[in-house]
Short mmCIF file of C-alpha atoms in Angstrom, two decimals:
data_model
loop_
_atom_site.label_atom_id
_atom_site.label_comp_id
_atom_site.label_asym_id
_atom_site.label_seq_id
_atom_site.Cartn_x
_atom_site.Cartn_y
_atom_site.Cartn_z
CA UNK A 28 28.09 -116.02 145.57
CA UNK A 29 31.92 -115.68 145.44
CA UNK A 30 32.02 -119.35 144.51
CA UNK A 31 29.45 -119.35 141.33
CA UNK A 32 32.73 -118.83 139.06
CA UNK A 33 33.79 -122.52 140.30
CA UNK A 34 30.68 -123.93 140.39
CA UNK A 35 28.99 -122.79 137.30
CA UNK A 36 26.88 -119.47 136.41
CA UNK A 37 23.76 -121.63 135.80
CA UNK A 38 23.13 -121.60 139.49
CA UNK A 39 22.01 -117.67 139.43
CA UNK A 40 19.75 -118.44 136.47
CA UNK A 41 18.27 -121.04 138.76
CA UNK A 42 17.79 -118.79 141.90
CA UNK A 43 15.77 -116.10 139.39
CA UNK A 44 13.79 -119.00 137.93
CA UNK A 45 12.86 -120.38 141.30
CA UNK A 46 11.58 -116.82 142.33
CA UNK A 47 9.70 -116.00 138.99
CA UNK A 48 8.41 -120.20 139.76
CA UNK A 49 7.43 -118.80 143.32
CA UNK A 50 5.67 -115.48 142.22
CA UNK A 51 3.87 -117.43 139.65
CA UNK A 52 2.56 -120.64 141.60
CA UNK A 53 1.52 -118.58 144.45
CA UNK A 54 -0.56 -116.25 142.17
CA UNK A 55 -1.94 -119.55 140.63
CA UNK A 56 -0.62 -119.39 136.96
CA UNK A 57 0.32 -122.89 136.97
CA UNK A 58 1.61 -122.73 133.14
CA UNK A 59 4.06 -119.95 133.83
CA UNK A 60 5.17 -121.57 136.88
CA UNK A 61 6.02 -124.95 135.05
CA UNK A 62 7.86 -123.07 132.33
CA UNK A 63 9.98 -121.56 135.24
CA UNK A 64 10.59 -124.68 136.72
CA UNK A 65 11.27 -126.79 133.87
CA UNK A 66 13.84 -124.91 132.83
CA UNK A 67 15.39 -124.49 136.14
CA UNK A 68 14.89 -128.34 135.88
CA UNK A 69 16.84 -128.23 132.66
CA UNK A 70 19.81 -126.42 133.64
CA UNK A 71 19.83 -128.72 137.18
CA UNK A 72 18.38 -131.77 136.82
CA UNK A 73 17.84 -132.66 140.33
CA UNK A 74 15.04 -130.44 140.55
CA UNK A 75 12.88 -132.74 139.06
CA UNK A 76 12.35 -133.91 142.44
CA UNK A 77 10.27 -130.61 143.17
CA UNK A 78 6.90 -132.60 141.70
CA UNK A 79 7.49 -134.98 144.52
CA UNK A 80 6.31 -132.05 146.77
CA UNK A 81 2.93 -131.34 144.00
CA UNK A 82 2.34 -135.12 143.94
CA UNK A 83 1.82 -135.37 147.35
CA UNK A 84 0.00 -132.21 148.15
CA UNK A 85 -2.02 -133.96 144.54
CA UNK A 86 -1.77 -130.39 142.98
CA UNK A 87 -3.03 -132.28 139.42
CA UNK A 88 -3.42 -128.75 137.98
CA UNK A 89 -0.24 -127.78 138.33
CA UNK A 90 1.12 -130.93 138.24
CA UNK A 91 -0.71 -131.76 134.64
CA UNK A 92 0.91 -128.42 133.22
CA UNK A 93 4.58 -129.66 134.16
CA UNK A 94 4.34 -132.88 133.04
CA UNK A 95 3.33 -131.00 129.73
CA UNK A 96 5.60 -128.03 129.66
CA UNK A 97 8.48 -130.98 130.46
CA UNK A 98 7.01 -133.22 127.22
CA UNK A 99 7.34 -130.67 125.05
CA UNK A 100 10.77 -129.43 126.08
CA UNK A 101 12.15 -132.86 125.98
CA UNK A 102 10.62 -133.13 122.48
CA UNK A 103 12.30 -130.29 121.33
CA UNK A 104 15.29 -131.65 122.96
CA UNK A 105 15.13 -134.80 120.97
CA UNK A 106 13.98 -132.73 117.66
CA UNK A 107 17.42 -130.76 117.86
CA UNK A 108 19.62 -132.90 118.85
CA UNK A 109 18.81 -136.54 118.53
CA UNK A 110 17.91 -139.75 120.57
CA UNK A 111 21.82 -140.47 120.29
CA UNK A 112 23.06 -137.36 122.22
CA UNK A 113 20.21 -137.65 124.47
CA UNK A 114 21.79 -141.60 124.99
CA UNK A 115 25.52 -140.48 125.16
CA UNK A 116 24.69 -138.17 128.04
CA UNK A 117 22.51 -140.41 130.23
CA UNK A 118 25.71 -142.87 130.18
CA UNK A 119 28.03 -140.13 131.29
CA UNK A 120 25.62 -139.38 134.10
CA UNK A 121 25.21 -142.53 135.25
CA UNK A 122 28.89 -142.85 135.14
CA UNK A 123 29.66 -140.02 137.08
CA UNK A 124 26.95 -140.61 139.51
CA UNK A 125 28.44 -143.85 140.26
CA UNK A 126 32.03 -142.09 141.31
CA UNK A 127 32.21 -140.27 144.62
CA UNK A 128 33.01 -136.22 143.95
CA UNK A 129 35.97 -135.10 145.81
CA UNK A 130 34.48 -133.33 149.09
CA UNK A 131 34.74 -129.51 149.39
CA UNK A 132 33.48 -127.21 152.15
CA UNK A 133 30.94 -125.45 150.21
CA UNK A 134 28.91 -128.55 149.11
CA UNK A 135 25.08 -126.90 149.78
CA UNK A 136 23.55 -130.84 149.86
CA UNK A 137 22.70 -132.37 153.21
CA UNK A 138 24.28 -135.28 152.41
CA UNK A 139 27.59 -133.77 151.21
CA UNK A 140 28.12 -132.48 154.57
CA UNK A 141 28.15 -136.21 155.53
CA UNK A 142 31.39 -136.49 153.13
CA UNK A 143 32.63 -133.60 154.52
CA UNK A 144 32.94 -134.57 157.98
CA UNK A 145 34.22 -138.12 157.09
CA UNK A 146 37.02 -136.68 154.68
CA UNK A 147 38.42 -133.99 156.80
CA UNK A 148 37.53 -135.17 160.59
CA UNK A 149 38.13 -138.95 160.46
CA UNK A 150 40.28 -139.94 157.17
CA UNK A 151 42.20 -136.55 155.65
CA UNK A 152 44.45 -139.22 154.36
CA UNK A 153 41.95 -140.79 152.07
CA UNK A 154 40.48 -138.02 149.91
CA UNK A 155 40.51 -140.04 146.91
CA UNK A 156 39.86 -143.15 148.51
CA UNK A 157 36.47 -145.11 147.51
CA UNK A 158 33.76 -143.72 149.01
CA UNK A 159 32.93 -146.17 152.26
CA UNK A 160 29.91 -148.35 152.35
CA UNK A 161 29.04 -147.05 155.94
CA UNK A 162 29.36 -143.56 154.28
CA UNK A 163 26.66 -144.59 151.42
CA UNK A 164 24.47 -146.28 154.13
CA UNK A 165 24.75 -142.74 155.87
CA UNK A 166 23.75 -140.62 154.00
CA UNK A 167 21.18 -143.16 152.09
CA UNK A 168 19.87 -143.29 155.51
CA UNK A 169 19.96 -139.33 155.87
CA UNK A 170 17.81 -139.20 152.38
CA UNK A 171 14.85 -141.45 153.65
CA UNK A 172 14.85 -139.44 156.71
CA UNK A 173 14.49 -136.29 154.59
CA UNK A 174 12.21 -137.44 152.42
CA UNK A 175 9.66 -139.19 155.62
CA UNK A 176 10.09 -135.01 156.87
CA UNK A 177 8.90 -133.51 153.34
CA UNK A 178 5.85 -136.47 153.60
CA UNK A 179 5.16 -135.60 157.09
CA UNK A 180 5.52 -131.48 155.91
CA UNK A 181 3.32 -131.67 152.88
CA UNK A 182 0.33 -134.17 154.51
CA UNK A 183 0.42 -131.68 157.58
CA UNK A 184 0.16 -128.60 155.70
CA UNK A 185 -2.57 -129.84 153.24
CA UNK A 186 -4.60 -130.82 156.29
CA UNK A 187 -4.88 -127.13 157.72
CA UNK A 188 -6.85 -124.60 157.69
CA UNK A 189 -3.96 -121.89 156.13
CA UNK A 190 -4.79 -119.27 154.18
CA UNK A 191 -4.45 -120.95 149.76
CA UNK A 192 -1.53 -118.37 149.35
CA UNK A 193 0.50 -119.73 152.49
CA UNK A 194 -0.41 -122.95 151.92
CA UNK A 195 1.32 -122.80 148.16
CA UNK A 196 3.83 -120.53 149.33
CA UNK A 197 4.73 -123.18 151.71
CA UNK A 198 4.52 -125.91 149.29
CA UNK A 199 6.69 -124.06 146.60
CA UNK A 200 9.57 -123.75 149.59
CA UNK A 201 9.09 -127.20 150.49
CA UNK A 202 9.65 -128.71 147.35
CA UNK A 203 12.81 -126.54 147.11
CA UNK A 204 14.18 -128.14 150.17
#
């Protein structure tokens, strides 16, 4: 928490929406739980990876009320401010996403921790050097592997014989991860 002042305040808005998400998929009010989420999803947009989770366990209920709650958000979006800003800031995305951010011990992704260890371990010299292609291959490699896991997760729990709360309790921290 001490770090939230350098990383941004929108990540404790995020934490409370991902509980209030929790409390309401679990008690199956699928439209209050895709409200929570998809603005969680709009203040971090990398949680728009959470459906993957729903798609596999083929949760079409809930799933049908994100895709909705999403639509009509990124109408509004569009309504207030235009197809131009919307165009502006997918090219400074995709700009910065092509750069490699400087490395910093409290990077929370998986991956990051990759970057960490080859900064500070094997090449302090080279913090601002280009990020290596064995790096990329890394930690593309450490994504697939992640992703095969959340498969393997999901297919196993939606094959058992859990309890429906635990089973979408279980799905809802899955699709965190």
């Amino acid at each position: 928490w001490r770090i939230l002042p350098i990383g941004g305040q929108s990540t404790a808005m995020v934490f409370l929406l991902l509980v209030l998400f929790l409390q309401s998929y679990t008690a199956k009010r699928y439209w209050m739980a895709a409200i929570f989420l998809s603005v969680a999803g709009l203040l971090k947009p990398f949680l728009g990876m959470v459906a993957l989770t729903f798609l596999l366990a083929r949760n079409w209920q809930f799933l049908t009320a994100l895709v909705a709650t999403s639509g009509l958000e990124a109408l509004l979006s569009l309504f207030l401010f235009g197809w131009k800003t919307h165009v502006e800031w997918f090219k400074i995305v995709l700009q910065e996403s092509s750069r490699w951010a400087i490395p910093w011990w409290y990077h929370t992704s998986i991956t990051g921790i990759l970057g960490n260890i080859w900064i500070y371990l094997l090449h302090p010299e080279g913090i601002w050097a280009p990020m290596p292609p064995s790096l990329r291959l890394a930690q593309t490699i450490c994504r697939i592997v992640l992703v095969l896991v959340l498969v393997y997760a999901v297919r196993k729990q939606s094959l058992s014989d859990w309890p429906e709360d635990e089973k979408q309790h279980y799905l809802v921290c899955w699709s965190i991860i």
